[in-house]
Short mmCIF file of C-alpha atoms in Angstrom, two decimals:
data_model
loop_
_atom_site.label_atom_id
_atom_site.label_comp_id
_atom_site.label_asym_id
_atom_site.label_seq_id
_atom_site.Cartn_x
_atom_site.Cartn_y
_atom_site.Cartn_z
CA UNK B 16 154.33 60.73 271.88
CA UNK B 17 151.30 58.48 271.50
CA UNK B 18 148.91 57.62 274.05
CA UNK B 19 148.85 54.21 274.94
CA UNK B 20 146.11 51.80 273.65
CA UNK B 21 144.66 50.77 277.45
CA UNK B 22 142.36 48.24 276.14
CA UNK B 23 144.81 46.25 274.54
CA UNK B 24 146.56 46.29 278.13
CA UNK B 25 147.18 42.25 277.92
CA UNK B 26 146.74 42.22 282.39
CA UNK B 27 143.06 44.07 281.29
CA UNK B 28 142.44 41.94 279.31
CA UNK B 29 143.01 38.39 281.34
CA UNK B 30 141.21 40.39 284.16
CA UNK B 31 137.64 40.86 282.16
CA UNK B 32 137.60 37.78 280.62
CA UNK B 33 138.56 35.94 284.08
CA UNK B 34 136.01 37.53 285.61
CA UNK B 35 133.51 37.32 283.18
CA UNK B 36 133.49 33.97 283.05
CA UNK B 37 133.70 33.50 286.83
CA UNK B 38 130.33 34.90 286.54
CA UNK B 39 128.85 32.82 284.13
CA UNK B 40 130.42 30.07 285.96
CA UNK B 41 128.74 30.80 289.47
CA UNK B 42 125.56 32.10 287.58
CA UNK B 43 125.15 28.43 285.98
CA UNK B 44 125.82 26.43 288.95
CA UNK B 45 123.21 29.18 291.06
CA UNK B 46 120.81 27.76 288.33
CA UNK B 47 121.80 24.74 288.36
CA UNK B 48 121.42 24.55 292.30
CA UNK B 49 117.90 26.30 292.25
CA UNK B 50 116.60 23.69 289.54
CA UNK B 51 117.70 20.72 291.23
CA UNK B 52 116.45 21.78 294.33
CA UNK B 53 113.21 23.15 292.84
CA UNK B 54 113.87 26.53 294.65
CA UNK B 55 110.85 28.89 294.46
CA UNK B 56 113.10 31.70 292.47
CA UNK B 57 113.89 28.72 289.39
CA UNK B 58 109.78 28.54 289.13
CA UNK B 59 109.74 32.70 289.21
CA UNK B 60 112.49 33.15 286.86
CA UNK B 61 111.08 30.21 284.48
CA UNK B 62 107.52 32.32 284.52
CA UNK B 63 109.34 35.24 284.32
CA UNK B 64 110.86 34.15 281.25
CA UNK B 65 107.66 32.83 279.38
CA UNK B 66 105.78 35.49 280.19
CA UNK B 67 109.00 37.79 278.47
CA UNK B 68 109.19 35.37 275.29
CA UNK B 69 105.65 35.61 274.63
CA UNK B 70 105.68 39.07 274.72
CA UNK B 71 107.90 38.91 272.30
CA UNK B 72 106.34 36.75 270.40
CA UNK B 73 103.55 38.78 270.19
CA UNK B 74 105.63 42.02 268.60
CA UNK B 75 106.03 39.49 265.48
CA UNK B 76 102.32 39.79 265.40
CA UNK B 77 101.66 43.21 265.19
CA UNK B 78 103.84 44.01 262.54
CA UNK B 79 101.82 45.14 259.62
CA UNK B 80 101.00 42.01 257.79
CA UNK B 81 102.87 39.57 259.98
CA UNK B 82 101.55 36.83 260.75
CA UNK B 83 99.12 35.69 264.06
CA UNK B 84 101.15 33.16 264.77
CA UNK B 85 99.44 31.88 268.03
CA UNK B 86 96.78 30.95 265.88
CA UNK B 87 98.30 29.14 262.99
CA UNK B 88 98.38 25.18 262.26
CA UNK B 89 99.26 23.56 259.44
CA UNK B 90 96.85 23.01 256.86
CA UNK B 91 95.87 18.72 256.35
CA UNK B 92 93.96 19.28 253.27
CA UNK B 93 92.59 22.03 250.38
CA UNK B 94 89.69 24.04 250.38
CA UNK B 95 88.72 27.21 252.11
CA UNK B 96 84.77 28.48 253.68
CA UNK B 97 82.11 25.82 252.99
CA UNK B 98 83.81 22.63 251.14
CA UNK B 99 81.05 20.00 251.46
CA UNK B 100 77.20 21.08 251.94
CA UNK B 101 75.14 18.00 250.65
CA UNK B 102 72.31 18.73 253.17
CA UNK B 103 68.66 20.66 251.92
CA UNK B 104 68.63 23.98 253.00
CA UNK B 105 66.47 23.22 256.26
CA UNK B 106 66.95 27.11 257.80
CA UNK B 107 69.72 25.74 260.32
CA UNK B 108 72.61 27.91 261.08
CA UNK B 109 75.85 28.04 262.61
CA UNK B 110 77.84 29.84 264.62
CA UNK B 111 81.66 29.47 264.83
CA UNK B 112 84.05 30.65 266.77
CA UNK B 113 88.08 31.51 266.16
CA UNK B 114 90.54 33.54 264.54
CA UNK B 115 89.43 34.98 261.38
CA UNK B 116 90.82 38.25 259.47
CA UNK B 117 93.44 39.11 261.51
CA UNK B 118 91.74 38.73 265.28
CA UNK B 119 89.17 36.57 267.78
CA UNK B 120 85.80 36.84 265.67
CA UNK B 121 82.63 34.93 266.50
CA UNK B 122 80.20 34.35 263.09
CA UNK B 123 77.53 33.44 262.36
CA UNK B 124 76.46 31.93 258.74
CA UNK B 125 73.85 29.63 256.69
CA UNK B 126 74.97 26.38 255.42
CA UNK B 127 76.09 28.00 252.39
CA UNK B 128 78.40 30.14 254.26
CA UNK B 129 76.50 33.26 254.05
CA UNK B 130 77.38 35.12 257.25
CA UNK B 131 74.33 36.33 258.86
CA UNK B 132 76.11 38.13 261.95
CA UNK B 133 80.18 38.53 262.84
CA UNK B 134 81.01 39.89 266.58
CA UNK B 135 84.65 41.13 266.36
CA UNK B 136 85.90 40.07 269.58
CA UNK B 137 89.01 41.88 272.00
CA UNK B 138 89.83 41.69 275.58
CA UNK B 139 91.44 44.83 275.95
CA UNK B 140 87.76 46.24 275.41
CA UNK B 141 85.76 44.35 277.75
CA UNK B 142 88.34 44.18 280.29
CA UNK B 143 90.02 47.39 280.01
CA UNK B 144 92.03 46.93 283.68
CA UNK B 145 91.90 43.20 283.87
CA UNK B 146 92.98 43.65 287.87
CA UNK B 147 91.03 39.77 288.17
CA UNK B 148 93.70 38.18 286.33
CA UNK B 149 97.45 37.13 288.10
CA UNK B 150 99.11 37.38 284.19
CA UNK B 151 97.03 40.16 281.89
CA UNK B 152 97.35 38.93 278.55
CA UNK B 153 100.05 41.44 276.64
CA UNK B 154 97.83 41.91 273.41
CA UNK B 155 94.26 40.91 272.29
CA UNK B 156 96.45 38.55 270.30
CA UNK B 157 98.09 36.74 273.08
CA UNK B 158 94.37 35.55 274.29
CA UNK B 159 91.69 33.63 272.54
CA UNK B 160 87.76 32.61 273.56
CA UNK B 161 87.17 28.64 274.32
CA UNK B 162 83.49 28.30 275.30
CA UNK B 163 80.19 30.11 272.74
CA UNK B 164 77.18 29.89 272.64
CA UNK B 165 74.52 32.18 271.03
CA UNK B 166 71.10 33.18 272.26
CA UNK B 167 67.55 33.16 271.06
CA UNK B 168 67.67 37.05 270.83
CA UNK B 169 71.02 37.29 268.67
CA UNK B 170 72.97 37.86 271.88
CA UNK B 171 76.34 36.02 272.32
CA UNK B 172 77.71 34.65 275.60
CA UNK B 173 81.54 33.61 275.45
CA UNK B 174 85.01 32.97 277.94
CA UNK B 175 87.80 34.25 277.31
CA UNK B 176 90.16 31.20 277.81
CA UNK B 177 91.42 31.98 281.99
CA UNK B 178 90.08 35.60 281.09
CA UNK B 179 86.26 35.95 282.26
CA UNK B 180 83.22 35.80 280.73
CA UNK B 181 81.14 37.88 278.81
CA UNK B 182 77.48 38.70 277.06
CA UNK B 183 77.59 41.16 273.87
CA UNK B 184 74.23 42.42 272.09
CA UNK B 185 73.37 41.12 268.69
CA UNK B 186 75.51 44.06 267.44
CA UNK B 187 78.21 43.81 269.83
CA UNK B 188 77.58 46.00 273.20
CA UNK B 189 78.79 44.57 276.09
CA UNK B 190 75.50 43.94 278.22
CA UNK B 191 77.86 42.26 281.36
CA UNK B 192 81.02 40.63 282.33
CA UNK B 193 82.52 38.37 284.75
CA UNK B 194 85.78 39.38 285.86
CA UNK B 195 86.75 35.91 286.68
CA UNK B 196 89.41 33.14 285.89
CA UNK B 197 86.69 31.47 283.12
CA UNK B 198 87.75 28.91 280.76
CA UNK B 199 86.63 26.14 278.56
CA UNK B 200 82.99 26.08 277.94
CA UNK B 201 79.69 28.09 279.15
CA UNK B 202 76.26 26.27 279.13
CA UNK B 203 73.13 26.98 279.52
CA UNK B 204 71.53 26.22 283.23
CA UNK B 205 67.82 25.18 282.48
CA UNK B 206 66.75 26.81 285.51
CA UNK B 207 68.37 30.45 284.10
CA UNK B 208 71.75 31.29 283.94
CA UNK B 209 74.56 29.92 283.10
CA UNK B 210 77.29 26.47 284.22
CA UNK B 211 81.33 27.68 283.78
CA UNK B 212 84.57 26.04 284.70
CA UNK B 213 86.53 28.53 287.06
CA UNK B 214 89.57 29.04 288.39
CA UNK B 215 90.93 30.29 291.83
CA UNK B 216 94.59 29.79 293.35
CA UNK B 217 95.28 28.34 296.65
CA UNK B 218 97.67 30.32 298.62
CA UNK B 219 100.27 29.08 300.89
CA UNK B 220 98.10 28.45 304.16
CA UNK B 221 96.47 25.69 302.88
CA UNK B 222 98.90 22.33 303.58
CA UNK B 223 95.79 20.55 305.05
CA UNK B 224 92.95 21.21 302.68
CA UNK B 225 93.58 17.87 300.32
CA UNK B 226 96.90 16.19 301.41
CA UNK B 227 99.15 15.01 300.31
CA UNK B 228 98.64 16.73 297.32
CA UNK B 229 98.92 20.67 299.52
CA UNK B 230 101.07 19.65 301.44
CA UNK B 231 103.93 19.56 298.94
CA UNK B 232 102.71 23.77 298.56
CA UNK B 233 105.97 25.91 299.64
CA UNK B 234 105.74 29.39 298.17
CA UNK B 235 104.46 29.23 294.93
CA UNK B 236 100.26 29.32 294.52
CA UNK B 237 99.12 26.87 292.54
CA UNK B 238 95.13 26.02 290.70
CA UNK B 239 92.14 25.21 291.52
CA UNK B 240 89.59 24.29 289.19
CA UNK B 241 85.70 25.38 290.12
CA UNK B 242 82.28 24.71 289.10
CA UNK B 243 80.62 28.50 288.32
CA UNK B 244 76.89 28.91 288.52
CA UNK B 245 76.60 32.51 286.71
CA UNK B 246 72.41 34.34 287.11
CA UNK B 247 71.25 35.69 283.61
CA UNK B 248 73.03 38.56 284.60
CA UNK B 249 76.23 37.06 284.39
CA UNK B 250 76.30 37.45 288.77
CA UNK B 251 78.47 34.75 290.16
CA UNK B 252 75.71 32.56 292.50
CA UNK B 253 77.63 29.96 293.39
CA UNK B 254 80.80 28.35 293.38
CA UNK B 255 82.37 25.04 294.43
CA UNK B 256 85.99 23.43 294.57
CA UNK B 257 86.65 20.55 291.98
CA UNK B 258 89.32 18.78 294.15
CA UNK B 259 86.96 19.52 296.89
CA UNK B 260 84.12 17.34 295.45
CA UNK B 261 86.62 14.31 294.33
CA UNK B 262 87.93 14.60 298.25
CA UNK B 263 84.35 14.32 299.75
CA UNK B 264 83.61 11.46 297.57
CA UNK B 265 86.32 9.68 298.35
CA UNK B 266 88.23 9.89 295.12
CA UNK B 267 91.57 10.39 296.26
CA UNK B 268 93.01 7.47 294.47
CA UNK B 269 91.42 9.31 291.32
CA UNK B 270 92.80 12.58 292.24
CA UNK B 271 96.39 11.49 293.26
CA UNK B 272 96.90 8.53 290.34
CA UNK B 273 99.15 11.22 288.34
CA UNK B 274 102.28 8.86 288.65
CA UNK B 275 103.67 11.80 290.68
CA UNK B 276 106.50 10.50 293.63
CA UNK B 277 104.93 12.88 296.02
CA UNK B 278 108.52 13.56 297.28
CA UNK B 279 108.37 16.30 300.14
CA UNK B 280 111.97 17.83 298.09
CA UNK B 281 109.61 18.92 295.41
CA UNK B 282 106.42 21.13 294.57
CA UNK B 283 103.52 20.19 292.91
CA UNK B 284 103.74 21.88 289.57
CA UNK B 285 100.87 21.88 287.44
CA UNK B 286 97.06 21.88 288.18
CA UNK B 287 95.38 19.64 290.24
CA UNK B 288 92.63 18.84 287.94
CA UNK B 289 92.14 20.07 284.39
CA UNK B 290 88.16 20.91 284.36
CA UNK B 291 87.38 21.23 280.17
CA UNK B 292 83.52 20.66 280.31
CA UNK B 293 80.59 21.24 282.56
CA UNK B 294 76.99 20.34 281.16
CA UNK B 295 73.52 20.03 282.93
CA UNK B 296 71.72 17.18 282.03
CA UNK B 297 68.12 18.44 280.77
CA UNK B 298 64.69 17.20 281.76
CA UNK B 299 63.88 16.21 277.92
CA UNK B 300 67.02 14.04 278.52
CA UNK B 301 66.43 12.31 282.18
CA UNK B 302 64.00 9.73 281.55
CA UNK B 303 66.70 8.37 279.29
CA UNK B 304 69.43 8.33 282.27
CA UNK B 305 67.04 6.25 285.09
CA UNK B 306 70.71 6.31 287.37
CA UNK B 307 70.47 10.21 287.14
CA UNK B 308 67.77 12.76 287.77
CA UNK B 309 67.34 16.33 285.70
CA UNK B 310 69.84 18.93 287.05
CA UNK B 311 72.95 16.65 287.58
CA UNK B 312 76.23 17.89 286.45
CA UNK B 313 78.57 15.94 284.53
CA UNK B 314 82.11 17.20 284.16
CA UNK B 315 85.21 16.20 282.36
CA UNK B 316 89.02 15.98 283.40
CA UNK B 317 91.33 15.61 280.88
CA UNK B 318 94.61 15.00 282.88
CA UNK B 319 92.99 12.16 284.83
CA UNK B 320 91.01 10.67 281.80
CA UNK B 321 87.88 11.12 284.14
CA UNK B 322 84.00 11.78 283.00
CA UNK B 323 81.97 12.04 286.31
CA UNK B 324 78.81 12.52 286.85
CA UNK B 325 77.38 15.09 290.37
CA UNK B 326 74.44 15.95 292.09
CA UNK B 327 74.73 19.71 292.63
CA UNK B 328 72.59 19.50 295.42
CA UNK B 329 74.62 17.84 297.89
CA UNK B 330 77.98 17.48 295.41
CA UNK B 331 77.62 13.52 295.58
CA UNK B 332 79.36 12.02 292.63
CA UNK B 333 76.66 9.37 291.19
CA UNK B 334 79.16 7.91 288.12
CA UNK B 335 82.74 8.45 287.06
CA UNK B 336 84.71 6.38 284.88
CA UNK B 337 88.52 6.56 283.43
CA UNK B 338 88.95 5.99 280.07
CA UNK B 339 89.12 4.53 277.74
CA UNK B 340 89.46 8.13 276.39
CA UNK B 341 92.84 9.62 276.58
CA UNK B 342 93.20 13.84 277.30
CA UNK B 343 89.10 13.65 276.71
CA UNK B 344 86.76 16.85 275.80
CA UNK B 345 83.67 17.73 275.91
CA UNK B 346 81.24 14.80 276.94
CA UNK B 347 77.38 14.95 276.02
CA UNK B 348 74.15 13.13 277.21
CA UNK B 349 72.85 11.77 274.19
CA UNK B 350 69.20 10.99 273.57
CA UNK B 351 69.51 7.42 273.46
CA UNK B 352 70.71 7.28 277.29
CA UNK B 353 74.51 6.94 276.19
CA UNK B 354 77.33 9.60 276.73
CA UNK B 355 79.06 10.69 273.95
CA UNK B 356 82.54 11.78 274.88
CA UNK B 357 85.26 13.86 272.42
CA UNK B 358 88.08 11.88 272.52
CA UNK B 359 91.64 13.44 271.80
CA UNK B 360 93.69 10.17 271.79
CA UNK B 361 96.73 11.71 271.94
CA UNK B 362 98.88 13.11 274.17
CA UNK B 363 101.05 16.65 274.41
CA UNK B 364 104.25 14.75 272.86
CA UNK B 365 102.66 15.16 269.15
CA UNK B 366 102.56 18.90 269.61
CA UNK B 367 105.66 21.47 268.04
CA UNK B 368 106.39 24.71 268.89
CA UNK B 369 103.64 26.98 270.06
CA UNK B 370 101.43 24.31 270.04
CA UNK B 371 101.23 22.92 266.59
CA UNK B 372 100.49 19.62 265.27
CA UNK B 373 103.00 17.60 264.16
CA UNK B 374 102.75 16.80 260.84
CA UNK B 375 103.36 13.00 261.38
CA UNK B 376 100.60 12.36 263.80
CA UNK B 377 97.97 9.76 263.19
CA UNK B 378 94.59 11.58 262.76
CA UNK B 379 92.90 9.25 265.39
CA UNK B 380 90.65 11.69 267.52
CA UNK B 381 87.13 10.19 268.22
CA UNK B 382 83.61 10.64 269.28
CA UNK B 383 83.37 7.67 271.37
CA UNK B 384 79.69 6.43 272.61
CA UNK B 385 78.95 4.85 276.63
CA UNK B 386 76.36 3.38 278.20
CA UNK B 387 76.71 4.34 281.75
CA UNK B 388 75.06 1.48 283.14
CA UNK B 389 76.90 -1.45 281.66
CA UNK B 390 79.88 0.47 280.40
CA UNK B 391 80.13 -0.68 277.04
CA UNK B 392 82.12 1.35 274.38
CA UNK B 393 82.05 2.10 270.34
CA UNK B 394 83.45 4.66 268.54
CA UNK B 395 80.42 7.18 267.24
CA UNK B 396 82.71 9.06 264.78
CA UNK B 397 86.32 8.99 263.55
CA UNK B 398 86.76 5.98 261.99
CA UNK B 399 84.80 5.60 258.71
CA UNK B 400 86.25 6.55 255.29
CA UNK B 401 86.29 10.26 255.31
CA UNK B 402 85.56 10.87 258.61
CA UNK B 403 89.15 10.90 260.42
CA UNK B 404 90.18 14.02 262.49
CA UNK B 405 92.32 15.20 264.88
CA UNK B 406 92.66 17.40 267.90
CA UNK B 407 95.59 16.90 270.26
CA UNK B 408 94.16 19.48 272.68
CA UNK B 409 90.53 21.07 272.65
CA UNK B 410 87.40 20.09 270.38
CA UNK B 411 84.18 19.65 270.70
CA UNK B 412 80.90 17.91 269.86
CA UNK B 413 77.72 18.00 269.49
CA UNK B 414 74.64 15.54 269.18
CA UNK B 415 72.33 16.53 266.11
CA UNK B 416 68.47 16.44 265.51
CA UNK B 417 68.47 13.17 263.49
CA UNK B 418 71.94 11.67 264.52
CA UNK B 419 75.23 12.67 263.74
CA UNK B 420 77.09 15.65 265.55
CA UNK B 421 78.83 18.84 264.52
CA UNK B 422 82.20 18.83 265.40
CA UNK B 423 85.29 21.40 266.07
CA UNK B 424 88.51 20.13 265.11
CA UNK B 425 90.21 22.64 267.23
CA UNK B 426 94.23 22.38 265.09
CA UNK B 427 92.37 21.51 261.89
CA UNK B 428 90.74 24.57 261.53
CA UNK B 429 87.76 22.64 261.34
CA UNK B 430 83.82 22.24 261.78
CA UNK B 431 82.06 19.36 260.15
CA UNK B 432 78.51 17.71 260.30
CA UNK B 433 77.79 13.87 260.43
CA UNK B 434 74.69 12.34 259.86
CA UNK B 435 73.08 8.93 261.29
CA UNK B 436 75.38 6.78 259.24
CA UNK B 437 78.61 8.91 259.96
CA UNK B 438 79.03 10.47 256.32
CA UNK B 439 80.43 14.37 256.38
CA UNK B 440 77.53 16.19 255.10
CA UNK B 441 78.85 20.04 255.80
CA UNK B 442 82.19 21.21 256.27
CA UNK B 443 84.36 24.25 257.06
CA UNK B 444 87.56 25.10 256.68
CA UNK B 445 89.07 28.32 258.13
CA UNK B 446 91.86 28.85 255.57
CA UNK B 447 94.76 31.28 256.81
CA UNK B 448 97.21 30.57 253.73
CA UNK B 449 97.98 27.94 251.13
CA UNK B 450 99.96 26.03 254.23
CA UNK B 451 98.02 26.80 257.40
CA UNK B 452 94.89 27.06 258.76
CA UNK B 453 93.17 29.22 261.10
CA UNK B 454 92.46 27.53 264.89
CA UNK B 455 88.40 26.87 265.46
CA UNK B 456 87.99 27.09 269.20
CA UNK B 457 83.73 26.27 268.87
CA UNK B 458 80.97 25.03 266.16
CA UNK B 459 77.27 24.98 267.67
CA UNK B 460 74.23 24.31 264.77
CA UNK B 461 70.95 26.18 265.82
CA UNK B 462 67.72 24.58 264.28
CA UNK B 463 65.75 27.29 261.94
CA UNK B 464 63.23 28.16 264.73
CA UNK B 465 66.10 28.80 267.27
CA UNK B 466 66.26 32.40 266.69
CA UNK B 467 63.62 35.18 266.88
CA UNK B 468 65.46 37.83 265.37
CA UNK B 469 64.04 38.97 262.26
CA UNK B 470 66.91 41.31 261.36
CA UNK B 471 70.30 41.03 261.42
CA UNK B 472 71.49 44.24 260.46
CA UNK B 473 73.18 46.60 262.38
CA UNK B 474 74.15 50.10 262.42
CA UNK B 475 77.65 50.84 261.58
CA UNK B 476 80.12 50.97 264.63
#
């Protein structure tokens, strides 16, 4: 006699499939529930699960020959290295920073492209136990550097975006790190050392430290964007609150103009300010700036639209404006007593998956000029023939001995040169494939008597 077939039992059967959808039933109305109500376990879960996809992501990358896909956009026109180079060889060189054969690489190279110095860069080697950081990044892949500069003596100094900062040799050794939340850019103090957007987190004590804003704080930690004063030694020396400065100034209509409802039933979600650029204003430059003195700080917000300039002395906020940049980088003191600001012009809406452009947005990113005292605008950059670009997040700019700048067009894959009359006299393009590009996260030009090295060799690692 045969044993009888239990799963085929038909009363089984209606019992499983009753209950398992009774499950998924009560498991999407739970979730429904803790979204609506903006529950504390609906944020965990939601950061549990991007911190699970992007691991997962990241397996894609390490597949031999797969592809870095956290670094990929697509390409907006041909070449590959050095494309345009109409300038005399005047000595000048350039260092770029981004992804290049297969991980974060720093280089260094002539106008012509020949590389005079390459630091492979990878977090898991200057921050073996990376106890500083709340999320460690799962792969050297799922991190990349924002902020580079290079030093007389061949060293390089560098962030790794919310990873901590670090100085290599000329060939590489690590000399020091900060084990910090670091991010964005790193510039030179003139007094020594070093200016760095940080970041801390506020924990859940701190309701009264800038209300309303805090007080909307249940369980979940939340941002905190500081100003970093690093020695030459890379030794934190001091360090003051963003939000702090814009509440002592009296900027709270600044600081709380987000269009959010400030409804007690909800958290505060995102950052309270977006910090992207801190830069000292030199004593060459002052005399050109009569409403600002040598030392002052000016700093840009992207999420708020604000440039402001601070005294570091006493943290009293001597300028800010709003616009008319939109999701701004990067903002300069120019030689001619104007501020030259890198202007996105766009918002996050043009971006795809993992960040990429979308192919159907206008390339309208600009360098736009301001005179601080009567507030008049132009556009510096961006609009002649042959000059358009776009960055919906990052880029930089620089000013340039003679006029023009060197800019990074962060999704373009892109560094460029302009001269006085806005013409592209050098280009780069950081070709990946014959669709996509490579992501540029920094292009700085160093004048020919910059550098005292003498060699650039070094011995094999």
């Amino acid at each position: 006699m045969a044993t009888p077939d239990k799963t085929r039992d038909p009363a089984k059967w209606v019992f499983l499939t009753t209950l398992t959808l009774s499950v998924l039933a009560v498991t999407f109305l739970a979730g429904l529930y803790l979204a609506h109500s903006r529950h504390p376990l609906y944020r965990s879960f939601i950061g549990f699960t991007k911190k699970v996809s992007l691991v997962f992501e990241e397996r894609e990358n390490l597949v031999p020959d797969g592809e870095p896909i956290h670094f990929l956009q697509p390409a907006r026109k041909p070449g590959d290295g050095v494309t345009v180079n109409s300038l005399p060889d005047d000595g000048a060189t350039i260092l770029i920073a981004g992804f290049f054969d297969g991980g974060n690489a720093a280089r260094l190279m002539r106008r012509d492209g020949t590389l005079l110095a390459e630091w492979p860069l990878r977090f898991s080697e200057h921050f073996p136990d990376p106890a500083h950081l709340r999320f460690a990044p799962a792969t050297d892949r799922n991190i990349d550097t924002h902020g580079s500069l290079a030093l007389p003596d061949g060293s390089l100094v560098f962030n790794w975006e919310y990873g901590g900062s670090v100085k290599l040799s000329r060939c590489g050794d690590v000399t020091w790190t900060v084990p910090e939340i670091t991010h964005h850019s790193i510039e030179q103090a003139e007094t020594g050392g070093y200016w760095v957007p940080g970041r801390a987190y506020l924990g859940t004590d701190t309701a009264d430290l800038y209300p309303p804003v805090t007080r909307l704080q249940k369980k979940v930690a939340y941002p905190e964007d500081l100003i970093l004063r690093l020695d030459s030694d890379g030794k934190v020396i001091e360090r003051k609150s963003v939000p702090e400065i814009l509440w002592d100034n009296e900027l709270q209509g600044v600081m709380t103009a987000g269009g959010f409802s400030f409804d007690p039933r909800n958290d505060w979600e995102d950052e309270l300010v977006h910090v992207n650029k801190i830069t000292e204003l030199s004593t060459e430059l002052a005399p050109a700036f009569p409403m600002f003195e040598a030392g002052d700080l000016m700093l840009s917000l992207r999420t708020h639209n604000l440039v402001f300039v601070v005294d570091p002395d006493d943290w009293h906020v001597k300028w800010h404006q709003t616009g008319p940049w939109l999701r701004q980088h990067d903002p300069e003191f120019s030689a001619d007593g104007t501020i030259t600001v890198f202007n996105n012009n766009r918002f996050l809406t043009d971006l795809g998956p993992l960040d990429r452009s979308l192919p159907d947005t206008p390339m309208v990113s600009n360098i736009l000029r301001i005179d601080p005292e009567t507030r008049a605008t132009s556009i510096a950059a961006g609009m002649a023939p042959g000059q358009a670009f776009l960055s919906v997040i990052r880029g930089k700019h620089d000013p340039v001995p003679g006029g023009g700048f060197i800019i990074t067009e962060f999704e373009g894959g892109r560094a460029f040169q302009t001269d006085a009359e806005g013409r592209v006299v050098w280009e780069y393009l950081n070709r990946y494939d014959e669709t996509q590009v490579a992501e540029l996260t920094e292009a700085r030009l160093y004048p020919a008597d910059y550098f005292t090295v003498t060699d650039w060799s070094c011995p094999p690692r």
